[in-house]
């Protein structure tokens, strides 16, 4: 394996931004010329290296022979902000092109996936549903999946958080359809089967975002997606997300780990 941590210049953002990358460079175990890739997204208040600090993400990537690309988006909710930077455009458009030029990762849709936790769980599912032409699958762990419910919970009692939300979504806190996962999941369901992303959601039964995830689960299960849902006792913490990442890699790449062990 190889682990790179540094910064990359983004023309879309107009600045340098953090990036961490894990590559399975023991190429004898990986038959593809360019390996599959998972864009792995951080949560609110975290950064590009949190997954490798807090989980065994590097070890799991090695087991599956896949690359992990871990960008940094500050506290933007992976959104083109109303008064801020266009982080959704950066992650969905510029970042894949930059990484495919710099590293030996596949540019094929069938090899490209996205996953994340909490705020990053929202971002991952949004990326999968808004850009099914780019991502074959997405996974959200303990995600803020009901952005309207999150908006409704904001109040003047927390002016800093309210101010952040207004910078992201606008002064009137109007959630655009393209940022609403319930709108997106209905819209993307109308695509042909081979153009719809596979979707996975995990959430702990005691997580404060559990209701978000159950509402999303109930909505998507009524639609023609390849969808997997897992819940078990747990709260909003790294032990749960470490286990979720293992489930997601098997969901994205079924049987791949066993096949590489035999090769």
PDB file of C-alpha atoms in Angstrom:
ATOM      1  CA  UNK A   1       0.000   0.000   0.000  1.00  0.00           C
ATOM      2  CA  UNK A   2       0.899   3.636  -0.388  1.00  0.00           C
ATOM      3  CA  UNK A   3      -0.535   6.564   1.563  1.00  0.00           C
ATOM      4  CA  UNK A   4      -0.268  10.128   0.332  1.00  0.00           C
ATOM      5  CA  UNK A   5      -1.289  13.149   2.390  1.00  0.00           C
ATOM      6  CA  UNK A   6      -0.953  16.693   1.145  1.00  0.00           C
ATOM      7  CA  UNK A   7      -2.740  19.413  -0.776  1.00  0.00           C
ATOM      8  CA  UNK A   8      -3.981  19.876  -4.300  1.00  0.00           C
ATOM      9  CA  UNK A   9      -4.690  23.067  -6.235  1.00  0.00           C
ATOM     10  CA  UNK A  10      -8.347  23.415  -7.185  1.00  0.00           C
ATOM     11  CA  UNK A  11      -9.274  25.840  -9.929  1.00  0.00           C
ATOM     12  CA  UNK A  12     -12.961  25.405  -9.047  1.00  0.00           C
ATOM     13  CA  UNK A  13     -12.344  26.452  -5.431  1.00  0.00           C
ATOM     14  CA  UNK A  14      -9.594  28.913  -6.282  1.00  0.00           C
ATOM     15  CA  UNK A  15      -7.312  27.581  -3.551  1.00  0.00           C
ATOM     16  CA  UNK A  16      -5.221  24.690  -2.278  1.00  0.00           C
ATOM     17  CA  UNK A  17      -7.208  22.050  -0.418  1.00  0.00           C
ATOM     18  CA  UNK A  18      -6.354  18.944   1.577  1.00  0.00           C
ATOM     19  CA  UNK A  19      -6.325  15.473   0.029  1.00  0.00           C
ATOM     20  CA  UNK A  20      -5.433  12.003   1.294  1.00  0.00           C
ATOM     21  CA  UNK A  21      -5.036   9.015  -1.003  1.00  0.00           C
ATOM     22  CA  UNK A  22      -4.562   5.307  -0.352  1.00  0.00           C
ATOM     23  CA  UNK A  23      -3.316   3.177  -3.263  1.00  0.00           C
ATOM     24  CA  UNK A  24      -2.895  -0.638  -3.395  1.00  0.00           C
ATOM     25  CA  UNK A  25       0.534  -0.631  -4.988  1.00  0.00           C
ATOM     26  CA  UNK A  26       1.220  -4.336  -4.464  1.00  0.00           C
ATOM     27  CA  UNK A  27       0.050  -4.684  -8.034  1.00  0.00           C
ATOM     28  CA  UNK A  28       0.625  -8.453  -8.284  1.00  0.00           C
ATOM     29  CA  UNK A  29      -2.566  -8.933  -6.280  1.00  0.00           C
ATOM     30  CA  UNK A  30      -4.643  -6.578  -8.446  1.00  0.00           C
ATOM     31  CA  UNK A  31      -5.259  -7.706 -12.037  1.00  0.00           C
ATOM     32  CA  UNK A  32      -6.569  -4.376 -13.378  1.00  0.00           C
ATOM     33  CA  UNK A  33      -4.212  -1.904 -14.970  1.00  0.00           C
ATOM     34  CA  UNK A  34      -6.059   0.866 -13.127  1.00  0.00           C
ATOM     35  CA  UNK A  35      -7.746  -0.056  -9.867  1.00  0.00           C
ATOM     36  CA  UNK A  36     -11.300   0.689  -8.731  1.00  0.00           C
ATOM     37  CA  UNK A  37     -11.740   3.700  -6.488  1.00  0.00           C
ATOM     38  CA  UNK A  38     -13.920   4.783  -3.582  1.00  0.00           C
ATOM     39  CA  UNK A  39     -14.254   8.482  -2.816  1.00  0.00           C
ATOM     40  CA  UNK A  40     -14.477   8.482   0.967  1.00  0.00           C
ATOM     41  CA  UNK A  41     -16.043  11.583   2.529  1.00  0.00           C
ATOM     42  CA  UNK A  42     -15.507  13.082   5.981  1.00  0.00           C
ATOM     43  CA  UNK A  43     -18.097  14.436   8.402  1.00  0.00           C
ATOM     44  CA  UNK A  44     -18.860  17.881   9.812  1.00  0.00           C
ATOM     45  CA  UNK A  45     -15.820  19.442  11.461  1.00  0.00           C
ATOM     46  CA  UNK A  46     -13.373  16.818  10.129  1.00  0.00           C
ATOM     47  CA  UNK A  47     -10.735  16.788   7.425  1.00  0.00           C
ATOM     48  CA  UNK A  48      -9.102  14.736   4.685  1.00  0.00           C
ATOM     49  CA  UNK A  49      -7.038  12.431   6.893  1.00  0.00           C
ATOM     50  CA  UNK A  50      -9.671  11.501   9.485  1.00  0.00           C
ATOM     51  CA  UNK A  51     -10.579   8.140   7.904  1.00  0.00           C
ATOM     52  CA  UNK A  52      -6.994   6.870   8.065  1.00  0.00           C
ATOM     53  CA  UNK A  53      -6.522   8.177  11.611  1.00  0.00           C
ATOM     54  CA  UNK A  54      -9.726   6.784  13.086  1.00  0.00           C
ATOM     55  CA  UNK A  55     -10.351   3.524  11.190  1.00  0.00           C
ATOM     56  CA  UNK A  56      -8.505   0.683   9.461  1.00  0.00           C
ATOM     57  CA  UNK A  57      -9.490   2.088   6.059  1.00  0.00           C
ATOM     58  CA  UNK A  58      -6.013   1.505   4.597  1.00  0.00           C
ATOM     59  CA  UNK A  59      -6.039  -2.154   5.597  1.00  0.00           C
ATOM     60  CA  UNK A  60      -9.515  -2.687   4.154  1.00  0.00           C
ATOM     61  CA  UNK A  61      -8.529  -0.990   0.881  1.00  0.00           C
ATOM     62  CA  UNK A  62      -5.558  -3.320   0.614  1.00  0.00           C
ATOM     63  CA  UNK A  63      -7.762  -6.361   1.183  1.00  0.00           C
ATOM     64  CA  UNK A  64     -10.063  -5.321  -1.669  1.00  0.00           C
ATOM     65  CA  UNK A  65      -7.355  -3.917  -3.946  1.00  0.00           C
ATOM     66  CA  UNK A  66      -9.060  -0.542  -4.279  1.00  0.00           C
ATOM     67  CA  UNK A  67      -7.935   3.064  -4.015  1.00  0.00           C
ATOM     68  CA  UNK A  68      -9.416   5.510  -1.517  1.00  0.00           C
ATOM     69  CA  UNK A  69      -9.621   9.208  -2.366  1.00  0.00           C
ATOM     70  CA  UNK A  70     -10.367  11.373   0.688  1.00  0.00           C
ATOM     71  CA  UNK A  71     -11.022  15.047  -0.102  1.00  0.00           C
ATOM     72  CA  UNK A  72     -11.595  17.993   2.207  1.00  0.00           C
ATOM     73  CA  UNK A  73     -14.684  20.217   2.013  1.00  0.00           C
ATOM     74  CA  UNK A  74     -14.691  22.024   5.371  1.00  0.00           C
ATOM     75  CA  UNK A  75     -18.268  22.290   6.791  1.00  0.00           C
ATOM     76  CA  UNK A  76     -19.991  22.811   3.418  1.00  0.00           C
ATOM     77  CA  UNK A  77     -22.343  19.797   3.337  1.00  0.00           C
ATOM     78  CA  UNK A  78     -20.828  18.942  -0.048  1.00  0.00           C
ATOM     79  CA  UNK A  79     -22.863  21.774  -1.544  1.00  0.00           C
ATOM     80  CA  UNK A  80     -22.254  24.624  -3.961  1.00  0.00           C
ATOM     81  CA  UNK A  81     -22.695  27.172  -1.202  1.00  0.00           C
ATOM     82  CA  UNK A  82     -24.967  30.212  -1.508  1.00  0.00           C
ATOM     83  CA  UNK A  83     -22.276  32.387   0.102  1.00  0.00           C
ATOM     84  CA  UNK A  84     -19.111  30.376  -0.126  1.00  0.00           C
ATOM     85  CA  UNK A  85     -17.325  27.875  -2.309  1.00  0.00           C
ATOM     86  CA  UNK A  86     -18.687  25.390  -4.899  1.00  0.00           C
ATOM     87  CA  UNK A  87     -17.716  22.193  -3.083  1.00  0.00           C
ATOM     88  CA  UNK A  88     -20.221  19.941  -4.864  1.00  0.00           C
ATOM     89  CA  UNK A  89     -18.782  20.963  -8.240  1.00  0.00           C
ATOM     90  CA  UNK A  90     -15.280  20.376  -6.904  1.00  0.00           C
ATOM     91  CA  UNK A  91     -15.977  16.852  -5.634  1.00  0.00           C
ATOM     92  CA  UNK A  92     -18.195  15.751  -8.525  1.00  0.00           C
ATOM     93  CA  UNK A  93     -16.372  17.314 -11.477  1.00  0.00           C
ATOM     94  CA  UNK A  94     -12.833  18.484 -10.803  1.00  0.00           C
ATOM     95  CA  UNK A  95     -11.583  16.043  -8.183  1.00  0.00           C
ATOM     96  CA  UNK A  96     -12.112  12.807 -10.169  1.00  0.00           C
ATOM     97  CA  UNK A  97     -10.346  14.271 -13.202  1.00  0.00           C
ATOM     98  CA  UNK A  98      -7.419  15.481 -11.092  1.00  0.00           C
ATOM     99  CA  UNK A  99      -7.016  12.141  -9.309  1.00  0.00           C
ATOM    100  CA  UNK A 100      -7.380  10.067 -12.468  1.00  0.00           C
ATOM    101  CA  UNK A 101      -4.576  12.121 -13.997  1.00  0.00           C
ATOM    102  CA  UNK A 102      -2.301  11.883 -10.977  1.00  0.00           C
ATOM    103  CA  UNK A 103      -2.905   8.321  -9.757  1.00  0.00           C
ATOM    104  CA  UNK A 104      -3.482   4.891 -11.252  1.00  0.00           C
ATOM    105  CA  UNK A 105      -7.229   4.818 -10.613  1.00  0.00           C
ATOM    106  CA  UNK A 106      -9.937   3.826 -13.039  1.00  0.00           C
ATOM    107  CA  UNK A 107     -12.097   6.413 -14.796  1.00  0.00           C
ATOM    108  CA  UNK A 108     -14.825   3.889 -15.622  1.00  0.00           C
ATOM    109  CA  UNK A 109     -18.191   4.462 -13.989  1.00  0.00           C
ATOM    110  CA  UNK A 110     -18.432   0.787 -12.986  1.00  0.00           C
ATOM    111  CA  UNK A 111     -15.200   1.163 -10.995  1.00  0.00           C
ATOM    112  CA  UNK A 112     -16.093   4.418  -9.214  1.00  0.00           C
ATOM    113  CA  UNK A 113     -17.982   4.575  -5.891  1.00  0.00           C
ATOM    114  CA  UNK A 114     -18.552   7.075  -3.075  1.00  0.00           C
ATOM    115  CA  UNK A 115     -19.164   6.645   0.661  1.00  0.00           C
ATOM    116  CA  UNK A 116     -19.134   8.844   3.737  1.00  0.00           C
ATOM    117  CA  UNK A 117     -20.228   9.391   7.324  1.00  0.00           C
ATOM    118  CA  UNK A 118     -22.706  11.865   8.837  1.00  0.00           C
ATOM    119  CA  UNK A 119     -22.381  15.039   6.732  1.00  0.00           C
ATOM    120  CA  UNK A 120     -20.303  12.919   4.367  1.00  0.00           C
ATOM    121  CA  UNK A 121     -23.059  10.291   4.342  1.00  0.00           C
ATOM    122  CA  UNK A 122     -25.392  12.978   3.005  1.00  0.00           C
ATOM    123  CA  UNK A 123     -22.715  14.052   0.522  1.00  0.00           C
ATOM    124  CA  UNK A 124     -22.063  10.514  -0.687  1.00  0.00           C
ATOM    125  CA  UNK A 125     -25.723   9.687  -1.293  1.00  0.00           C
ATOM    126  CA  UNK A 126     -26.221  13.070  -2.979  1.00  0.00           C
ATOM    127  CA  UNK A 127     -23.270  12.439  -5.278  1.00  0.00           C
ATOM    128  CA  UNK A 128     -24.545   8.988  -6.161  1.00  0.00           C
ATOM    129  CA  UNK A 129     -28.082  10.174  -6.889  1.00  0.00           C
ATOM    130  CA  UNK A 130     -27.190  13.424  -8.681  1.00  0.00           C
ATOM    131  CA  UNK A 131     -24.348  11.959 -10.697  1.00  0.00           C
ATOM    132  CA  UNK A 132     -25.271   8.352 -11.486  1.00  0.00           C
ATOM    133  CA  UNK A 133     -23.360   8.840 -14.735  1.00  0.00           C
ATOM    134  CA  UNK A 134     -20.167   9.062 -12.638  1.00  0.00           C
ATOM    135  CA  UNK A 135     -20.771   6.709  -9.700  1.00  0.00           C
ATOM    136  CA  UNK A 136     -21.942   3.107  -9.864  1.00  0.00           C
ATOM    137  CA  UNK A 137     -22.835   3.093  -6.173  1.00  0.00           C
ATOM    138  CA  UNK A 138     -22.957   5.130  -2.983  1.00  0.00           C
ATOM    139  CA  UNK A 139     -23.101   4.457   0.761  1.00  0.00           C
ATOM    140  CA  UNK A 140     -24.091   6.689   3.656  1.00  0.00           C
ATOM    141  CA  UNK A 141     -23.138   5.853   7.257  1.00  0.00           C
ATOM    142  CA  UNK A 142     -25.218   7.592   9.960  1.00  0.00           C
ATOM    143  CA  UNK A 143     -26.006  10.186   7.344  1.00  0.00           C
ATOM    144  CA  UNK A 144     -27.850  13.516   7.612  1.00  0.00           C
ATOM    145  CA  UNK A 145     -30.177  12.151   4.958  1.00  0.00           C
ATOM    146  CA  UNK A 146     -33.233  14.325   5.657  1.00  0.00           C
ATOM    147  CA  UNK A 147     -31.876  17.782   5.001  1.00  0.00           C
ATOM    148  CA  UNK A 148     -35.320  19.395   5.429  1.00  0.00           C
ATOM    149  CA  UNK A 149     -35.564  17.926   8.941  1.00  0.00           C
ATOM    150  CA  UNK A 150     -32.089  19.249   9.687  1.00  0.00           C
ATOM    151  CA  UNK A 151     -33.095  22.707   8.449  1.00  0.00           C
ATOM    152  CA  UNK A 152     -36.245  22.660  10.587  1.00  0.00           C
ATOM    153  CA  UNK A 153     -34.186  21.874  13.688  1.00  0.00           C
ATOM    154  CA  UNK A 154     -32.094  25.036  13.385  1.00  0.00           C
ATOM    155  CA  UNK A 155     -32.899  27.926  15.683  1.00  0.00           C
ATOM    156  CA  UNK A 156     -31.618  31.273  16.891  1.00  0.00           C
ATOM    157  CA  UNK A 157     -30.368  29.556  20.044  1.00  0.00           C
ATOM    158  CA  UNK A 158     -27.304  28.424  18.062  1.00  0.00           C
ATOM    159  CA  UNK A 159     -26.401  31.485  15.962  1.00  0.00           C
ATOM    160  CA  UNK A 160     -23.092  30.043  14.730  1.00  0.00           C
ATOM    161  CA  UNK A 161     -24.709  26.918  13.281  1.00  0.00           C
ATOM    162  CA  UNK A 162     -27.608  28.936  11.891  1.00  0.00           C
ATOM    163  CA  UNK A 163     -25.151  31.299  10.217  1.00  0.00           C
ATOM    164  CA  UNK A 164     -23.308  28.353   8.666  1.00  0.00           C
ATOM    165  CA  UNK A 165     -26.559  26.946   7.310  1.00  0.00           C
ATOM    166  CA  UNK A 166     -27.465  30.305   5.748  1.00  0.00           C
ATOM    167  CA  UNK A 167     -24.062  30.479   4.073  1.00  0.00           C
ATOM    168  CA  UNK A 168     -24.667  27.016   2.615  1.00  0.00           C
ATOM    169  CA  UNK A 169     -28.343  27.175   1.653  1.00  0.00           C
ATOM    170  CA  UNK A 170     -29.090  30.906   1.523  1.00  0.00           C
ATOM    171  CA  UNK A 171     -30.543  33.449   3.943  1.00  0.00           C
ATOM    172  CA  UNK A 172     -34.051  31.988   3.683  1.00  0.00           C
ATOM    173  CA  UNK A 173     -32.775  28.421   4.174  1.00  0.00           C
ATOM    174  CA  UNK A 174     -34.604  27.162   1.103  1.00  0.00           C
ATOM    175  CA  UNK A 175     -33.394  23.661   0.196  1.00  0.00           C
ATOM    176  CA  UNK A 176     -33.047  23.336  -3.566  1.00  0.00           C
ATOM    177  CA  UNK A 177     -34.372  20.124  -5.142  1.00  0.00           C
ATOM    178  CA  UNK A 178     -30.855  19.107  -6.168  1.00  0.00           C
ATOM    179  CA  UNK A 179     -29.828  19.129  -2.486  1.00  0.00           C
ATOM    180  CA  UNK A 180     -32.865  17.159  -1.262  1.00  0.00           C
ATOM    181  CA  UNK A 181     -32.206  13.405  -1.227  1.00  0.00           C
ATOM    182  CA  UNK A 182     -35.911  12.526  -1.232  1.00  0.00           C
ATOM    183  CA  UNK A 183     -36.405  14.485  -4.459  1.00  0.00           C
ATOM    184  CA  UNK A 184     -33.271  12.981  -5.974  1.00  0.00           C
ATOM    185  CA  UNK A 185     -34.114   9.390  -5.087  1.00  0.00           C
ATOM    186  CA  UNK A 186     -37.520   9.708  -6.773  1.00  0.00           C
ATOM    187  CA  UNK A 187     -36.024  11.395  -9.843  1.00  0.00           C
ATOM    188  CA  UNK A 188     -33.150   8.939 -10.298  1.00  0.00           C
ATOM    189  CA  UNK A 189     -35.500   5.959  -9.857  1.00  0.00           C
ATOM    190  CA  UNK A 190     -36.935   6.807 -13.288  1.00  0.00           C
ATOM    191  CA  UNK A 191     -33.623   6.007 -14.998  1.00  0.00           C
ATOM    192  CA  UNK A 192     -33.100   2.626 -16.705  1.00  0.00           C
ATOM    193  CA  UNK A 193     -31.903  -0.072 -14.314  1.00  0.00           C
ATOM    194  CA  UNK A 194     -28.336  -0.091 -15.599  1.00  0.00           C
ATOM    195  CA  UNK A 195     -28.069   3.673 -15.045  1.00  0.00           C
ATOM    196  CA  UNK A 196     -29.305   3.729 -11.450  1.00  0.00           C
ATOM    197  CA  UNK A 197     -26.647   3.632  -8.684  1.00  0.00           C
ATOM    198  CA  UNK A 198     -26.578   0.921  -6.083  1.00  0.00           C
ATOM    199  CA  UNK A 199     -27.270   2.426  -2.663  1.00  0.00           C
ATOM    200  CA  UNK A 200     -26.338   1.340   0.853  1.00  0.00           C
ATOM    201  CA  UNK A 201     -27.250   2.935   4.188  1.00  0.00           C
ATOM    202  CA  UNK A 202     -26.112   2.027   7.717  1.00  0.00           C
ATOM    203  CA  UNK A 203     -27.146   3.617  11.004  1.00  0.00           C
ATOM    204  CA  UNK A 204     -26.903   2.802  14.686  1.00  0.00           C
ATOM    205  CA  UNK A 205     -30.199   2.229  16.479  1.00  0.00           C
ATOM    206  CA  UNK A 206     -29.277   4.827  19.137  1.00  0.00           C
ATOM    207  CA  UNK A 207     -27.850   7.375  16.680  1.00  0.00           C
ATOM    208  CA  UNK A 208     -29.402  10.848  16.889  1.00  0.00           C
ATOM    209  CA  UNK A 209     -29.837  10.702  13.089  1.00  0.00           C
ATOM    210  CA  UNK A 210     -31.621   7.349  13.192  1.00  0.00           C
ATOM    211  CA  UNK A 211     -34.986   8.855  12.163  1.00  0.00           C
ATOM    212  CA  UNK A 212     -33.341  10.436   9.074  1.00  0.00           C
ATOM    213  CA  UNK A 213     -32.062   7.073   7.961  1.00  0.00           C
ATOM    214  CA  UNK A 214     -35.301   5.204   8.615  1.00  0.00           C
ATOM    215  CA  UNK A 215     -37.292   7.748   6.587  1.00  0.00           C
ATOM    216  CA  UNK A 216     -34.853   7.447   3.711  1.00  0.00           C
ATOM    217  CA  UNK A 217     -34.878   3.637   3.965  1.00  0.00           C
ATOM    218  CA  UNK A 218     -38.663   3.518   3.825  1.00  0.00           C
ATOM    219  CA  UNK A 219     -38.711   5.809   0.792  1.00  0.00           C
ATOM    220  CA  UNK A 220     -36.060   4.049  -1.282  1.00  0.00           C
ATOM    221  CA  UNK A 221     -37.324   0.555  -0.494  1.00  0.00           C
ATOM    222  CA  UNK A 222     -40.523   1.405  -2.389  1.00  0.00           C
ATOM    223  CA  UNK A 223     -38.471   2.277  -5.484  1.00  0.00           C
ATOM    224  CA  UNK A 224     -36.601   0.056  -7.995  1.00  0.00           C
ATOM    225  CA  UNK A 225     -33.087   0.396  -6.575  1.00  0.00           C
ATOM    226  CA  UNK A 226     -30.522  -2.199  -5.623  1.00  0.00           C
ATOM    227  CA  UNK A 227     -30.534  -1.113  -1.993  1.00  0.00           C
ATOM    228  CA  UNK A 228     -28.991  -2.500   1.185  1.00  0.00           C
ATOM    229  CA  UNK A 229     -29.749  -1.313   4.695  1.00  0.00           C
ATOM    230  CA  UNK A 230     -28.019  -2.313   7.915  1.00  0.00           C
ATOM    231  CA  UNK A 231     -28.688  -1.200  11.451  1.00  0.00           C
ATOM    232  CA  UNK A 232     -27.386  -2.499  14.748  1.00  0.00           C
ATOM    233  CA  UNK A 233     -26.931  -1.133  18.269  1.00  0.00           C
ATOM    234  CA  UNK A 234     -24.670   1.889  18.104  1.00  0.00           C
ATOM    235  CA  UNK A 235     -24.317   5.649  18.286  1.00  0.00           C
ATOM    236  CA  UNK A 236     -22.579   8.330  16.213  1.00  0.00           C
ATOM    237  CA  UNK A 237     -18.999   7.064  16.568  1.00  0.00           C
ATOM    238  CA  UNK A 238     -15.972   5.666  14.775  1.00  0.00           C
ATOM    239  CA  UNK A 239     -16.318   2.029  15.770  1.00  0.00           C
ATOM    240  CA  UNK A 240     -19.665   1.976  13.961  1.00  0.00           C
ATOM    241  CA  UNK A 241     -18.232   3.672  10.859  1.00  0.00           C
ATOM    242  CA  UNK A 242     -15.224   1.346  10.742  1.00  0.00           C
ATOM    243  CA  UNK A 243     -17.625  -1.604  10.550  1.00  0.00           C
ATOM    244  CA  UNK A 244     -19.808   0.236   8.041  1.00  0.00           C
ATOM    245  CA  UNK A 245     -16.870   0.766   5.703  1.00  0.00           C
ATOM    246  CA  UNK A 246     -16.214  -2.970   5.644  1.00  0.00           C
ATOM    247  CA  UNK A 247     -19.863  -3.639   4.765  1.00  0.00           C
ATOM    248  CA  UNK A 248     -19.769  -0.987   2.042  1.00  0.00           C
ATOM    249  CA  UNK A 249     -16.657  -2.386   0.377  1.00  0.00           C
ATOM    250  CA  UNK A 250     -18.274  -5.826   0.202  1.00  0.00           C
ATOM    251  CA  UNK A 251     -21.457  -4.226  -1.174  1.00  0.00           C
ATOM    252  CA  UNK A 252     -19.506  -2.350  -3.854  1.00  0.00           C
ATOM    253  CA  UNK A 253     -17.130  -5.225  -4.678  1.00  0.00           C
ATOM    254  CA  UNK A 254     -18.862  -8.516  -3.784  1.00  0.00           C
ATOM    255  CA  UNK A 255     -16.451 -11.436  -3.605  1.00  0.00           C
ATOM    256  CA  UNK A 256     -13.444  -9.351  -4.643  1.00  0.00           C
ATOM    257  CA  UNK A 257     -11.563  -9.769  -1.374  1.00  0.00           C
ATOM    258  CA  UNK A 258     -11.815 -13.561  -1.540  1.00  0.00           C
ATOM    259  CA  UNK A 259     -10.810 -13.601  -5.227  1.00  0.00           C
ATOM    260  CA  UNK A 260      -7.678 -11.552  -4.524  1.00  0.00           C
ATOM    261  CA  UNK A 261      -6.714 -13.828  -1.643  1.00  0.00           C
ATOM    262  CA  UNK A 262      -6.774 -16.778  -4.019  1.00  0.00           C
ATOM    263  CA  UNK A 263      -4.824 -15.028  -6.796  1.00  0.00           C
TER     264      UNK A 263
END
